[in-house]
Tab-separated table of N, CA and C in Angstrom:
chain	number	residue	atom	x	y	z
A	302	MET	N	4.121	-18.152	18.771
A	302	MET	CA	4.722	-18.103	20.060
A	302	MET	C	5.555	-16.740	20.274
A	303	ALA	N	5.477	-16.221	21.208
A	303	ALA	CA	6.295	-14.776	21.336
A	303	ALA	C	7.689	-15.263	21.656
A	304	THR	N	8.645	-14.391	21.181
A	304	THR	CA	10.011	-14.502	21.708
A	304	THR	C	10.430	-13.300	22.161
A	305	PRO	N	11.440	-13.216	23.084
A	305	PRO	CA	11.784	-11.960	23.794
A	305	PRO	C	12.165	-11.008	22.687
A	306	GLU	N	12.591	-11.177	21.446
A	306	GLU	CA	12.945	-10.345	20.535
A	306	GLU	C	11.750	-9.538	19.861
A	307	LEU	N	10.736	-10.394	19.732
A	307	LEU	CA	9.442	-9.854	19.262
A	307	LEU	C	8.678	-8.973	20.334
A	308	THR	N	8.806	-9.575	21.609
A	308	THR	CA	8.096	-8.864	22.773
A	308	THR	C	8.739	-7.405	22.692
A	309	ALA	N	9.756	-7.281	22.379
A	309	ALA	CA	10.610	-5.916	22.722
A	309	ALA	C	10.144	-5.097	21.685
A	310	LEU	N	9.729	-5.347	20.605
A	310	LEU	CA	9.208	-4.645	19.534
A	310	LEU	C	7.794	-3.945	19.712
A	311	THR	N	7.042	-4.569	20.603
A	311	THR	CA	5.668	-4.021	21.024
A	311	THR	C	5.723	-2.647	21.146
A	312	GLY	N	4.759	-1.988	20.628
A	312	GLY	CA	4.717	-0.473	20.719
A	312	GLY	C	4.016	0.315	19.498
A	313	ASP	N	3.953	1.639	19.614
A	313	ASP	CA	3.385	2.314	18.488
A	313	ASP	C	4.472	2.963	17.615
A	314	TYR	N	4.204	2.830	16.502
A	314	TYR	CA	5.186	3.398	15.342
A	314	TYR	C	4.740	4.311	14.414
A	315	THR	N	5.479	5.259	13.864
A	315	THR	CA	4.981	6.043	12.726
A	315	THR	C	5.846	5.720	11.377
A	316	ILE	N	5.101	5.720	10.574
A	316	ILE	CA	5.543	5.212	9.277
A	316	ILE	C	6.601	6.343	8.723
A	317	ASP	N	7.717	6.019	8.461
A	317	ASP	CA	8.784	6.891	7.928
A	317	ASP	C	8.750	7.096	6.456
A	318	ALA	N	7.921	7.805	5.924
A	318	ALA	CA	7.714	8.046	4.578
A	318	ALA	C	8.685	8.056	3.592
A	319	ALA	N	10.063	8.994	4.085
A	319	ALA	CA	11.089	9.096	3.576
A	319	ALA	C	11.882	7.860	3.039
A	320	HIS	N	11.561	6.796	4.000
A	320	HIS	CA	12.357	5.616	3.816
A	320	HIS	C	11.288	4.324	3.367
A	321	SER	N	10.147	4.679	3.080
A	321	SER	CA	9.081	3.731	2.475
A	321	SER	C	8.580	4.106	1.304
A	322	THR	N	8.157	2.975	0.629
A	322	THR	CA	7.521	3.054	-0.886
A	322	THR	C	6.185	2.402	-0.776
A	323	ILE	N	5.172	3.019	-1.190
A	323	ILE	CA	3.792	2.552	-1.592
A	323	ILE	C	3.639	2.460	-3.057
A	324	GLY	N	3.925	1.530	-3.709
A	324	GLY	CA	3.813	1.564	-5.166
A	324	GLY	C	2.882	0.510	-5.750
A	325	PHE	N	2.738	0.570	-7.091
A	325	PHE	CA	1.929	-0.391	-7.930
A	325	PHE	C	2.492	-0.705	-9.281
A	326	THR	N	2.018	-1.794	-9.804
A	326	THR	CA	2.351	-2.084	-11.238
A	326	THR	C	1.030	-2.558	-11.907
A	327	VAL	N	0.894	-2.030	-13.344
A	327	VAL	CA	-0.379	-2.178	-13.942
A	327	VAL	C	0.151	-2.644	-15.475
A	328	ARG	N	-0.537	-3.603	-16.123
A	328	ARG	CA	-0.197	-3.944	-17.242
A	328	ARG	C	-0.801	-2.794	-18.296
A	329	HIS	N	-0.115	-2.454	-19.322
A	329	HIS	CA	-0.273	-1.439	-20.139
A	329	HIS	C	-0.451	-1.857	-21.539
A	330	ALA	N	-1.392	-1.745	-22.276
A	330	ALA	CA	-1.504	-2.103	-23.687
A	330	ALA	C	-1.288	-3.463	-23.848
A	331	MET	N	-1.520	-4.349	-22.892
A	331	MET	CA	-1.470	-5.874	-22.825
A	331	MET	C	-0.047	-6.382	-23.057
A	332	VAL	N	1.000	-5.556	-23.240
A	332	VAL	CA	2.574	-5.834	-23.579
A	332	VAL	C	3.569	-5.428	-22.599
A	333	THR	N	3.195	-4.588	-21.711
A	333	THR	CA	4.379	-4.019	-20.725
A	333	THR	C	3.534	-3.572	-19.463
A	334	ASN	N	4.430	-3.536	-18.399
A	334	ASN	CA	3.983	-3.066	-17.070
A	334	ASN	C	4.561	-1.633	-16.846
A	335	VAL	N	3.526	-0.878	-16.346
A	335	VAL	CA	3.925	0.474	-15.920
A	335	VAL	C	3.975	0.579	-14.329
A	336	LYS	N	5.097	0.876	-13.746
A	336	LYS	CA	5.165	1.236	-12.388
A	336	LYS	C	4.914	2.455	-11.837
A	337	GLY	N	4.375	2.566	-10.737
A	337	GLY	CA	4.113	3.916	-10.157
A	337	GLY	C	4.291	3.958	-8.610
A	338	LYS	N	4.201	4.954	-7.917
A	338	LYS	CA	4.198	5.012	-6.646
A	338	LYS	C	3.557	6.381	-6.025
A	339	PHE	N	3.258	6.598	-4.809
A	339	PHE	CA	2.681	7.670	-4.227
A	339	PHE	C	3.770	8.254	-3.263
A	340	LEU	N	3.866	9.726	-3.444
A	340	LEU	CA	4.991	10.258	-2.693
A	340	LEU	C	4.609	10.788	-1.459
A	341	ASP	N	3.382	10.996	-1.296
A	341	ASP	CA	2.889	11.689	-0.038
A	341	ASP	C	1.905	10.879	0.666
A	342	PHE	N	2.354	10.237	1.817
A	342	PHE	CA	1.485	9.348	2.630
A	342	PHE	C	1.778	9.360	4.054
A	343	SER	N	1.118	8.771	5.036
A	343	SER	CA	1.583	8.899	6.320
A	343	SER	C	0.736	7.581	6.993
A	344	GLY	N	1.292	7.107	8.079
A	344	GLY	CA	0.446	6.100	8.624
A	344	GLY	C	1.021	5.666	9.971
A	345	SER	N	0.642	4.773	10.564
A	345	SER	CA	0.904	4.199	11.925
A	345	SER	C	0.696	2.767	12.059
A	346	LEU	N	1.586	2.268	13.102
A	346	LEU	CA	1.369	0.830	13.376
A	346	LEU	C	1.339	0.593	14.641
A	347	HIS	N	0.802	-0.477	15.103
A	347	HIS	CA	0.805	-0.710	16.507
A	347	HIS	C	1.265	-2.277	16.574
A	348	LEU	N	2.303	-2.430	16.944
A	348	LEU	CA	2.834	-3.941	17.016
A	348	LEU	C	2.642	-4.642	18.336
A	349	ASP	N	2.204	-5.610	18.201
A	349	ASP	CA	2.225	-6.506	19.495
A	349	ASP	C	2.914	-8.035	19.409
A	350	GLY	N	4.245	-7.762	19.887
A	350	GLY	CA	5.157	-8.846	19.731
A	350	GLY	C	4.737	-10.093	20.640
A	351	GLY	N	4.018	-9.804	21.417
A	351	GLY	CA	3.454	-11.313	22.424
A	351	GLY	C	2.215	-11.604	21.794
A	352	ASP	N	1.427	-10.916	20.801
A	352	ASP	CA	0.195	-11.343	20.450
A	352	ASP	C	0.175	-10.532	19.004
A	353	PRO	N	0.820	-11.183	18.009
A	353	PRO	CA	0.623	-10.413	16.693
A	353	PRO	C	-0.723	-10.067	16.201
A	354	SER	N	-1.635	-11.009	16.518
A	354	SER	CA	-3.072	-10.486	16.036
A	354	SER	C	-3.539	-9.307	16.704
A	355	ALA	N	-2.829	-8.751	17.601
A	355	ALA	CA	-3.354	-7.509	18.293
A	355	ALA	C	-2.790	-6.341	17.464
A	356	SER	N	-1.907	-6.629	16.697
A	356	SER	CA	-1.202	-5.560	15.882
A	356	SER	C	-2.261	-4.929	14.666
A	357	THR	N	-1.986	-3.559	14.620
A	357	THR	CA	-2.701	-2.897	13.797
A	357	THR	C	-2.036	-1.818	12.834
A	358	ALA	N	-2.563	-1.619	11.691
A	358	ALA	CA	-2.023	-0.576	10.715
A	358	ALA	C	-3.059	0.387	10.182
A	359	SER	N	-2.567	1.721	10.071
A	359	SER	CA	-3.365	2.505	9.286
A	359	SER	C	-2.702	3.432	8.359
A	360	ILE	N	-3.046	3.697	7.139
A	360	ILE	CA	-2.273	4.348	6.039
A	360	ILE	C	-3.402	5.466	5.522
A	361	ASP	N	-2.786	6.734	5.340
A	361	ASP	CA	-3.585	7.570	4.519
A	361	ASP	C	-2.712	8.278	3.243
A	362	VAL	N	-3.085	7.965	2.069
A	362	VAL	CA	-2.295	8.348	1.052
A	362	VAL	C	-3.029	9.411	0.197
A	363	LYS	N	-2.127	10.532	-0.120
A	363	LYS	CA	-2.780	11.763	-0.810
A	363	LYS	C	-2.505	11.428	-2.287
A	364	MET	N	-3.810	11.421	-2.889
A	364	MET	CA	-3.787	10.903	-4.330
A	364	MET	C	-3.195	11.781	-5.402
A	365	GLU	N	-3.030	12.819	-4.956
A	365	GLU	CA	-2.363	13.991	-5.880
A	365	GLU	C	-0.832	13.598	-5.868
A	366	SER	N	-0.347	12.704	-5.203
A	366	SER	CA	1.066	12.448	-5.084
A	366	SER	C	1.426	11.301	-6.104
A	367	ILE	N	0.554	10.981	-6.847
A	367	ILE	CA	0.898	9.792	-7.588
A	367	ILE	C	2.086	10.047	-8.840
A	368	ASP	N	2.884	9.167	-8.798
A	368	ASP	CA	4.046	9.293	-9.737
A	368	ASP	C	4.501	8.113	-10.620
A	369	THR	N	4.186	8.233	-11.985
A	369	THR	CA	4.389	7.226	-12.950
A	369	THR	C	5.748	7.351	-13.702
A	370	GLY	N	6.258	8.618	-13.510
A	370	GLY	CA	7.336	8.958	-14.338
A	370	GLY	C	6.742	9.814	-15.507
A	371	SER	N	5.677	9.974	-15.670
A	371	SER	CA	5.092	10.656	-16.845
A	371	SER	C	3.914	11.682	-16.299
A	372	ALA	N	4.234	13.017	-16.682
A	372	ALA	CA	3.484	14.017	-16.008
A	372	ALA	C	2.121	13.869	-16.903
A	373	ASP	N	1.933	13.737	-18.283
A	373	ASP	CA	0.756	13.535	-18.878
A	373	ASP	C	-0.175	12.226	-18.303
A	374	ARG	N	0.477	11.104	-18.044
A	374	ARG	CA	-0.250	9.915	-17.419
A	374	ARG	C	-0.497	10.348	-16.081
A	375	ASP	N	0.212	10.933	-15.259
A	375	ASP	CA	-0.200	11.352	-13.917
A	375	ASP	C	-1.401	12.241	-13.730
A	376	GLY	N	-1.398	13.111	-14.824
A	376	GLY	CA	-2.430	14.100	-14.986
A	376	GLY	C	-3.771	13.317	-15.278
A	377	HIS	N	-3.610	12.349	-16.216
A	377	HIS	CA	-4.758	11.471	-16.631
A	377	HIS	C	-5.353	10.715	-15.339
A	378	LEU	N	-4.389	10.112	-14.517
A	378	LEU	CA	-4.848	9.323	-13.381
A	378	LEU	C	-5.508	10.310	-12.046
A	379	LYS	N	-5.066	11.426	-12.207
A	379	LYS	CA	-5.822	12.413	-11.164
A	379	LYS	C	-7.112	12.756	-11.649
A	380	SER	N	-7.425	12.541	-12.920
A	380	SER	CA	-8.727	13.385	-13.430
A	380	SER	C	-10.052	12.355	-13.231
A	381	ALA	N	-11.017	12.788	-13.748
A	381	ALA	CA	-12.239	12.111	-13.486
A	381	ALA	C	-12.414	10.714	-14.134
A	382	ASP	N	-11.482	10.522	-15.021
A	382	ASP	CA	-11.486	9.079	-15.678
A	382	ASP	C	-10.822	8.165	-14.660
A	383	PHE	N	-10.262	8.486	-13.666
A	383	PHE	CA	-9.531	7.445	-12.649
A	383	PHE	C	-9.905	8.014	-11.152
A	384	PHE	N	-8.849	8.821	-10.517
A	384	PHE	CA	-9.135	8.863	-9.114
A	384	PHE	C	-9.783	10.070	-8.617
A	385	LYS	N	-10.396	11.052	-9.695
A	385	LYS	CA	-11.136	12.196	-9.401
A	385	LYS	C	-10.640	12.708	-8.062
A	386	ILE	N	-9.329	13.303	-8.029
A	386	ILE	CA	-8.558	13.770	-6.795
A	386	ILE	C	-9.219	14.991	-6.152
A	387	ASP	N	-10.002	15.654	-6.870
A	387	ASP	CA	-10.699	16.854	-6.232
A	387	ASP	C	-11.888	16.389	-5.343
A	388	GLU	N	-12.481	15.488	-5.749
A	388	GLU	CA	-13.672	14.860	-4.884
A	388	GLU	C	-12.988	13.766	-3.985
A	389	PHE	N	-12.169	13.215	-4.173
A	389	PHE	CA	-11.391	12.043	-3.398
A	389	PHE	C	-10.072	12.085	-3.308
A	390	PRO	N	-9.593	13.060	-2.501
A	390	PRO	CA	-8.145	13.549	-2.356
A	390	PRO	C	-7.302	12.397	-1.622
A	391	THR	N	-7.887	11.397	-0.878
A	391	THR	CA	-7.155	10.642	0.006
A	391	THR	C	-7.662	8.955	-0.179
A	392	MET	N	-6.596	8.169	-0.232
A	392	MET	CA	-7.042	6.797	-0.329
A	392	MET	C	-6.552	6.326	1.226
A	393	THR	N	-7.370	5.389	1.742
A	393	THR	CA	-6.991	4.957	3.097
A	393	THR	C	-7.058	3.382	3.297
A	394	PHE	N	-6.153	3.003	4.233
A	394	PHE	CA	-6.425	1.502	4.591
A	394	PHE	C	-6.390	1.630	6.123
A	395	ARG	N	-7.250	0.637	6.653
A	395	ARG	CA	-7.462	0.661	8.071
A	395	ARG	C	-7.555	-0.928	8.309
A	396	SER	N	-6.540	-1.351	9.065
A	396	SER	CA	-6.534	-2.967	9.295
A	396	SER	C	-7.897	-3.418	10.246
A	397	THR	N	-8.277	-4.683	10.084
A	397	THR	CA	-9.300	-5.133	10.856
A	397	THR	C	-8.874	-6.534	11.470
A	398	ARG	N	-7.595	-7.018	10.899
A	398	ARG	CA	-7.197	-8.354	11.586
A	398	ARG	C	-5.719	-8.517	10.958
A	399	ALA	N	-4.974	-9.134	11.906
A	399	ALA	CA	-3.501	-9.408	11.825
A	399	ALA	C	-3.196	-10.888	12.089
A	400	GLU	N	-2.416	-11.425	11.433
A	400	GLU	CA	-1.966	-12.870	11.949
A	400	GLU	C	-0.552	-13.140	11.384
A	401	SER	N	0.016	-14.140	12.406
A	401	SER	CA	1.317	-14.607	12.061
A	401	SER	C	1.122	-15.938	11.166
A	402	LEU	N	1.923	-15.932	10.159
A	402	LEU	CA	1.993	-17.195	9.151
A	402	LEU	C	3.124	-17.958	9.642
A	403	GLY	N	3.969	-17.597	10.450
A	403	GLY	CA	5.111	-18.471	10.895
A	403	GLY	C	6.292	-17.797	10.213
A	404	GLY	N	7.451	-18.112	11.046
A	404	GLY	CA	8.714	-17.236	10.608
A	404	GLY	C	8.628	-15.770	10.641
A	405	ASP	N	8.921	-15.173	9.523
A	405	ASP	CA	8.841	-13.532	9.515
A	405	ASP	C	7.817	-13.338	8.560
A	406	ASP	N	6.741	-14.260	8.387
A	406	ASP	CA	5.590	-13.971	7.392
A	406	ASP	C	4.571	-13.634	8.055
A	407	TYR	N	3.689	-12.570	7.669
A	407	TYR	CA	2.541	-12.230	8.423
A	407	TYR	C	1.459	-11.845	7.285
A	408	ARG	N	0.205	-11.697	7.818
A	408	ARG	CA	-0.935	-11.177	6.900
A	408	ARG	C	-1.883	-10.277	7.706
A	409	ILE	N	-2.039	-9.117	6.864
A	409	ILE	CA	-2.679	-8.114	7.480
A	409	ILE	C	-3.908	-7.936	6.578
A	410	THR	N	-5.100	-7.898	7.130
A	410	THR	CA	-6.281	-7.685	6.575
A	410	THR	C	-7.150	-6.407	6.888
A	411	GLY	N	-7.507	-5.541	6.054
A	411	GLY	CA	-8.243	-4.269	6.330
A	411	GLY	C	-9.152	-3.635	5.360
A	412	ASP	N	-9.517	-2.608	5.462
A	412	ASP	CA	-10.360	-1.959	4.685
A	412	ASP	C	-9.754	-0.961	3.765
A	413	LEU	N	-9.859	-1.003	2.555
A	413	LEU	CA	-8.954	-0.085	1.618
A	413	LEU	C	-10.045	0.766	1.120
A	414	GLU	N	-10.053	1.937	1.215
A	414	GLU	CA	-11.195	2.919	0.512
A	414	GLU	C	-10.361	3.730	-0.664
A	415	ILE	N	-11.054	3.735	-1.652
A	415	ILE	CA	-10.787	4.285	-3.022
A	415	ILE	C	-11.995	4.913	-3.472
A	416	LEU	N	-12.088	6.323	-4.016
A	416	LEU	CA	-13.235	6.803	-4.535
A	416	LEU	C	-14.538	6.580	-3.591
A	417	GLY	N	-14.318	6.464	-2.468
A	417	GLY	CA	-15.465	6.597	-1.492
A	417	GLY	C	-15.955	4.954	-1.377
A	418	THR	N	-15.262	4.233	-1.996
A	418	THR	CA	-15.793	2.672	-1.907
A	418	THR	C	-14.884	1.866	-1.121
A	419	THR	N	-15.346	1.211	-0.021
A	419	THR	CA	-14.503	0.612	0.870
A	419	THR	C	-14.776	-1.045	0.688
A	420	ARG	N	-13.429	-1.678	0.381
A	420	ARG	CA	-13.507	-3.099	0.101
A	420	ARG	C	-12.450	-3.813	1.038
A	421	PRO	N	-12.429	-5.039	1.289
A	421	PRO	CA	-11.474	-5.666	2.085
A	421	PRO	C	-10.118	-5.859	1.319
A	422	LEU	N	-9.065	-5.736	1.936
A	422	LEU	CA	-7.611	-6.117	1.186
A	422	LEU	C	-6.838	-6.734	2.192
A	423	THR	N	-6.147	-7.682	1.575
A	423	THR	CA	-5.307	-8.661	2.351
A	423	THR	C	-3.933	-8.322	1.881
A	424	ILE	N	-3.056	-8.210	2.714
A	424	ILE	CA	-1.570	-7.838	2.184
A	424	ILE	C	-0.770	-8.989	3.072
A	425	ASP	N	0.118	-9.480	2.324
A	425	ASP	CA	1.039	-10.339	2.834
A	425	ASP	C	2.249	-9.688	2.907
A	426	LEU	N	2.883	-9.915	4.160
A	426	LEU	CA	3.916	-9.055	4.694
A	426	LEU	C	5.205	-10.138	5.128
A	427	GLU	N	6.361	-9.547	4.844
A	427	GLU	CA	7.580	-10.201	5.561
A	427	GLU	C	8.237	-9.201	6.318
A	428	PHE	N	8.607	-9.782	7.647
A	428	PHE	CA	9.190	-8.748	8.470
A	428	PHE	C	10.697	-8.865	8.100
A	429	ASN	N	11.340	-7.490	7.717
A	429	ASN	CA	12.662	-7.548	7.319
A	429	ASN	C	13.695	-7.371	8.653
A	430	GLY	N	13.094	-6.913	9.749
A	430	GLY	CA	13.876	-6.805	10.803
A	430	GLY	C	13.880	-5.451	11.595
A	431	ALA	N	14.428	-5.291	12.638
A	431	ALA	CA	14.551	-4.074	13.621
A	431	ALA	C	15.967	-3.869	13.976
A	432	ALA	N	16.055	-2.501	14.118
A	432	ALA	CA	17.368	-1.949	14.194
A	432	ALA	C	17.321	-0.596	14.870
A	433	LYS	N	18.266	-0.158	15.475
A	433	LYS	CA	18.409	1.229	16.341
A	433	LYS	C	19.289	2.040	15.270
A	434	ASP	N	18.842	3.079	14.625
A	434	ASP	CA	19.523	3.937	13.635
A	434	ASP	C	20.644	4.629	14.143
A	435	PRO	N	21.306	5.411	13.413
A	435	PRO	CA	22.290	6.079	13.998
A	435	PRO	C	21.861	7.372	14.852
A	436	PHE	N	20.577	7.587	14.501
A	436	PHE	CA	20.061	8.843	15.339
A	436	PHE	C	19.326	8.265	16.628
A	437	GLY	N	19.410	7.174	16.934
A	437	GLY	CA	18.658	6.594	18.111
A	437	GLY	C	17.257	6.035	18.035
A	438	ASN	N	16.859	6.293	16.763
A	438	ASN	CA	15.362	5.511	16.659
A	438	ASN	C	15.286	4.084	16.403
A	439	GLU	N	14.252	3.515	17.038
A	439	GLU	CA	14.140	2.221	16.787
A	439	GLU	C	13.289	2.071	15.812
A	440	ARG	N	13.632	1.262	14.577
A	440	ARG	CA	13.101	0.988	13.448
A	440	ARG	C	12.541	-0.410	13.215
A	441	VAL	N	11.435	-0.492	12.618
A	441	VAL	CA	11.177	-1.995	11.915
A	441	VAL	C	10.930	-1.733	10.481
A	442	GLY	N	11.171	-2.941	9.844
A	442	GLY	CA	10.741	-2.964	8.344
A	442	GLY	C	9.915	-4.076	7.701
A	443	PHE	N	9.133	-3.702	7.031
A	443	PHE	CA	8.189	-4.982	6.263
A	443	PHE	C	8.168	-4.791	4.903
A	444	GLU	N	8.155	-5.737	4.114
A	444	GLU	CA	7.689	-5.615	2.663
A	444	GLU	C	6.486	-6.443	2.450
A	445	GLY	N	5.701	-5.822	1.701
A	445	GLY	CA	4.353	-6.481	1.493
A	445	GLY	C	4.060	-6.484	-0.040
A	446	LYS	N	2.875	-7.422	-0.267
A	446	LYS	CA	2.410	-7.307	-1.564
A	446	LYS	C	0.945	-7.756	-1.574
A	447	ALA	N	0.123	-7.299	-2.573
A	447	ALA	CA	-1.306	-7.622	-2.604
A	447	ALA	C	-1.665	-7.278	-4.163
A	448	GLU	N	-2.843	-7.976	-4.543
A	448	GLU	CA	-3.325	-7.614	-5.804
A	448	GLU	C	-4.857	-7.239	-5.607
A	449	ILE	N	-5.398	-6.313	-6.269
A	449	ILE	CA	-6.473	-5.917	-6.468
A	449	ILE	C	-7.040	-5.874	-7.922
A	450	LEU	N	-8.542	-5.903	-8.066
A	450	LEU	CA	-9.106	-5.589	-9.395
A	450	LEU	C	-9.429	-4.167	-9.183
A	451	ARG	N	-9.226	-3.158	-9.903
A	451	ARG	CA	-9.434	-1.879	-9.743
A	451	ARG	C	-10.948	-1.746	-9.908
A	452	SER	N	-11.654	-2.301	-10.898
A	452	SER	CA	-12.887	-2.261	-11.025
A	452	SER	C	-13.731	-2.402	-9.856
A	453	GLU	N	-13.283	-3.192	-9.056
A	453	GLU	CA	-14.160	-3.418	-7.732
A	453	GLU	C	-14.104	-1.925	-6.969
A	454	TRP	N	-13.516	-1.062	-7.113
A	454	TRP	CA	-13.311	0.266	-6.472
A	454	TRP	C	-13.866	1.353	-7.352
A	455	GLY	N	-14.460	0.791	-8.651
A	455	GLY	CA	-15.144	1.866	-9.546
A	455	GLY	C	-14.189	2.457	-10.418
A	456	LEU	N	-12.958	2.058	-10.617
A	456	LEU	CA	-11.904	2.398	-11.321
A	456	LEU	C	-12.035	1.562	-12.800
A	457	THR	N	-13.025	2.057	-13.786
A	457	THR	CA	-13.148	1.387	-14.766
A	457	THR	C	-13.027	1.899	-16.174
A	458	TRP	N	-12.295	3.148	-16.141
A	458	TRP	CA	-11.995	3.567	-17.522
A	458	TRP	C	-11.028	2.745	-18.204
A	459	ASN	N	-11.354	2.745	-19.534
A	459	ASN	CA	-10.219	2.161	-20.295
A	459	ASN	C	-10.505	2.361	-21.869
A	460	ALA	N	-9.744	1.770	-22.723
A	460	ALA	CA	-9.931	1.881	-24.231
A	460	ALA	C	-9.509	0.683	-24.859
A	461	ALA	N	-10.278	0.205	-25.812
A	461	ALA	CA	-10.047	-1.031	-26.567
A	461	ALA	C	-8.839	-0.921	-27.360
A	462	LEU	N	-8.122	-2.034	-27.616
A	462	LEU	CA	-7.099	-1.960	-28.468
A	462	LEU	C	-7.552	-2.565	-29.737
A	463	GLU	N	-6.948	-2.079	-30.980
A	463	GLU	CA	-7.063	-2.633	-32.299
A	463	GLU	C	-6.918	-4.092	-32.232
A	464	THR	N	-6.041	-4.771	-31.557
A	464	THR	CA	-5.413	-6.085	-31.724
A	464	THR	C	-6.161	-6.925	-30.784
A	465	GLY	N	-7.186	-6.302	-30.068
A	465	GLY	CA	-7.944	-7.003	-29.104
A	465	GLY	C	-7.383	-6.658	-27.559
A	466	GLY	N	-8.298	-6.882	-26.551
A	466	GLY	CA	-7.700	-6.472	-25.354
A	466	GLY	C	-7.868	-5.056	-24.913
A	467	VAL	N	-7.478	-4.632	-23.950
A	467	VAL	CA	-7.479	-3.169	-23.454
A	467	VAL	C	-6.337	-2.654	-23.166
A	468	LEU	N	-6.440	-1.055	-22.964
A	468	LEU	CA	-5.122	-0.307	-22.631
A	468	LEU	C	-4.544	-0.569	-21.339
A	469	VAL	N	-5.460	-0.634	-20.163
A	469	VAL	CA	-5.138	-0.690	-18.976
A	469	VAL	C	-5.761	-2.169	-18.140
A	470	SER	N	-4.956	-2.852	-17.811
A	470	SER	CA	-5.376	-4.017	-17.076
A	470	SER	C	-6.175	-3.717	-15.934
A	471	ASP	N	-7.258	-4.546	-15.667
A	471	ASP	CA	-7.905	-4.519	-14.182
A	471	ASP	C	-7.385	-4.923	-13.014
A	472	LYS	N	-6.349	-6.031	-13.178
A	472	LYS	CA	-5.651	-6.405	-12.006
A	472	LYS	C	-4.544	-5.379	-11.757
A	473	ILE	N	-4.179	-4.900	-10.392
A	473	ILE	CA	-3.186	-3.974	-10.137
A	473	ILE	C	-2.328	-4.757	-9.043
A	474	LYS	N	-1.163	-4.751	-9.165
A	474	LYS	CA	-0.269	-5.340	-8.103
A	474	LYS	C	0.273	-4.283	-7.130
A	475	LEU	N	0.059	-4.398	-6.077
A	475	LEU	CA	0.415	-3.429	-4.923
A	475	LEU	C	1.856	-4.007	-4.277
A	476	ASN	N	2.588	-2.881	-3.921
A	476	ASN	CA	3.856	-3.314	-3.277
A	476	ASN	C	4.172	-2.316	-2.088
A	477	PHE	N	4.585	-2.718	-0.888
A	477	PHE	CA	5.015	-1.814	0.085
A	477	PHE	C	6.327	-2.307	0.755
A	478	ASP	N	7.143	-1.183	0.976
A	478	ASP	CA	8.316	-1.307	1.628
A	478	ASP	C	8.125	-0.198	2.744
A	479	ILE	N	8.143	-0.796	4.051
A	479	ILE	CA	7.498	0.088	5.063
A	479	ILE	C	8.654	0.053	6.169
A	480	SER	N	9.214	1.226	6.536
A	480	SER	CA	10.184	1.441	7.446
A	480	SER	C	9.442	2.384	8.576
A	481	ALA	N	9.327	1.868	9.853
A	481	ALA	CA	8.646	2.737	10.693
A	481	ALA	C	9.505	2.997	12.049
A	482	ILE	N	9.152	4.106	12.518
A	482	ILE	CA	10.006	4.445	13.907
A	482	ILE	C	9.150	4.320	14.989
A	483	LYS	N	9.635	3.859	16.061
A	483	LYS	CA	8.740	3.586	17.430
A	483	LYS	C	8.663	4.960	18.004
A	484	ASN	N	7.505	5.189	18.404
A	484	ASN	CA	7.273	6.464	18.891
A	484	ASN	C	7.785	6.427	20.400
A	485	ALA	N	8.412	7.673	20.973
A	485	ALA	CA	9.008	7.987	22.203
A	485	ALA	C	7.903	7.804	23.255
């Protein structure tokens, strides 16, 4: 059910990449987690406070902007073993469905394209609120998470460990901290 507060949020928004994070966590060598993020991305949201199911999201990520804190590892991730950034410079997400789960919880489902392969992705989101910033911008914020199996997008490079297991987990945890500004 729509409230006046949610209805006031209806409109088109641009993701503020300077105040947002698209990140990931992957198990490394079966014993620790490596975290990373993408530094260059853009996106838009259409929020419908009266009918959240009519809301949409679109995100484009420049794969060359991957940052795990290690230049050597980032170079390997950009190579033909992983993201093949010369051939596939962008990862995209286009929503196909949005739903309210009650309270501040939402779920958005869409198509995630990596390496030219498109598969469904469902992201659970929490609405963090809305505010007018000191510059007069109307902002909204969301936190989200999802898990994927990288092999489903053709990301299959790995190395066996002497003690059993593999160097890089198939399961990737995605996390999103999104701040978006309402378009004038």
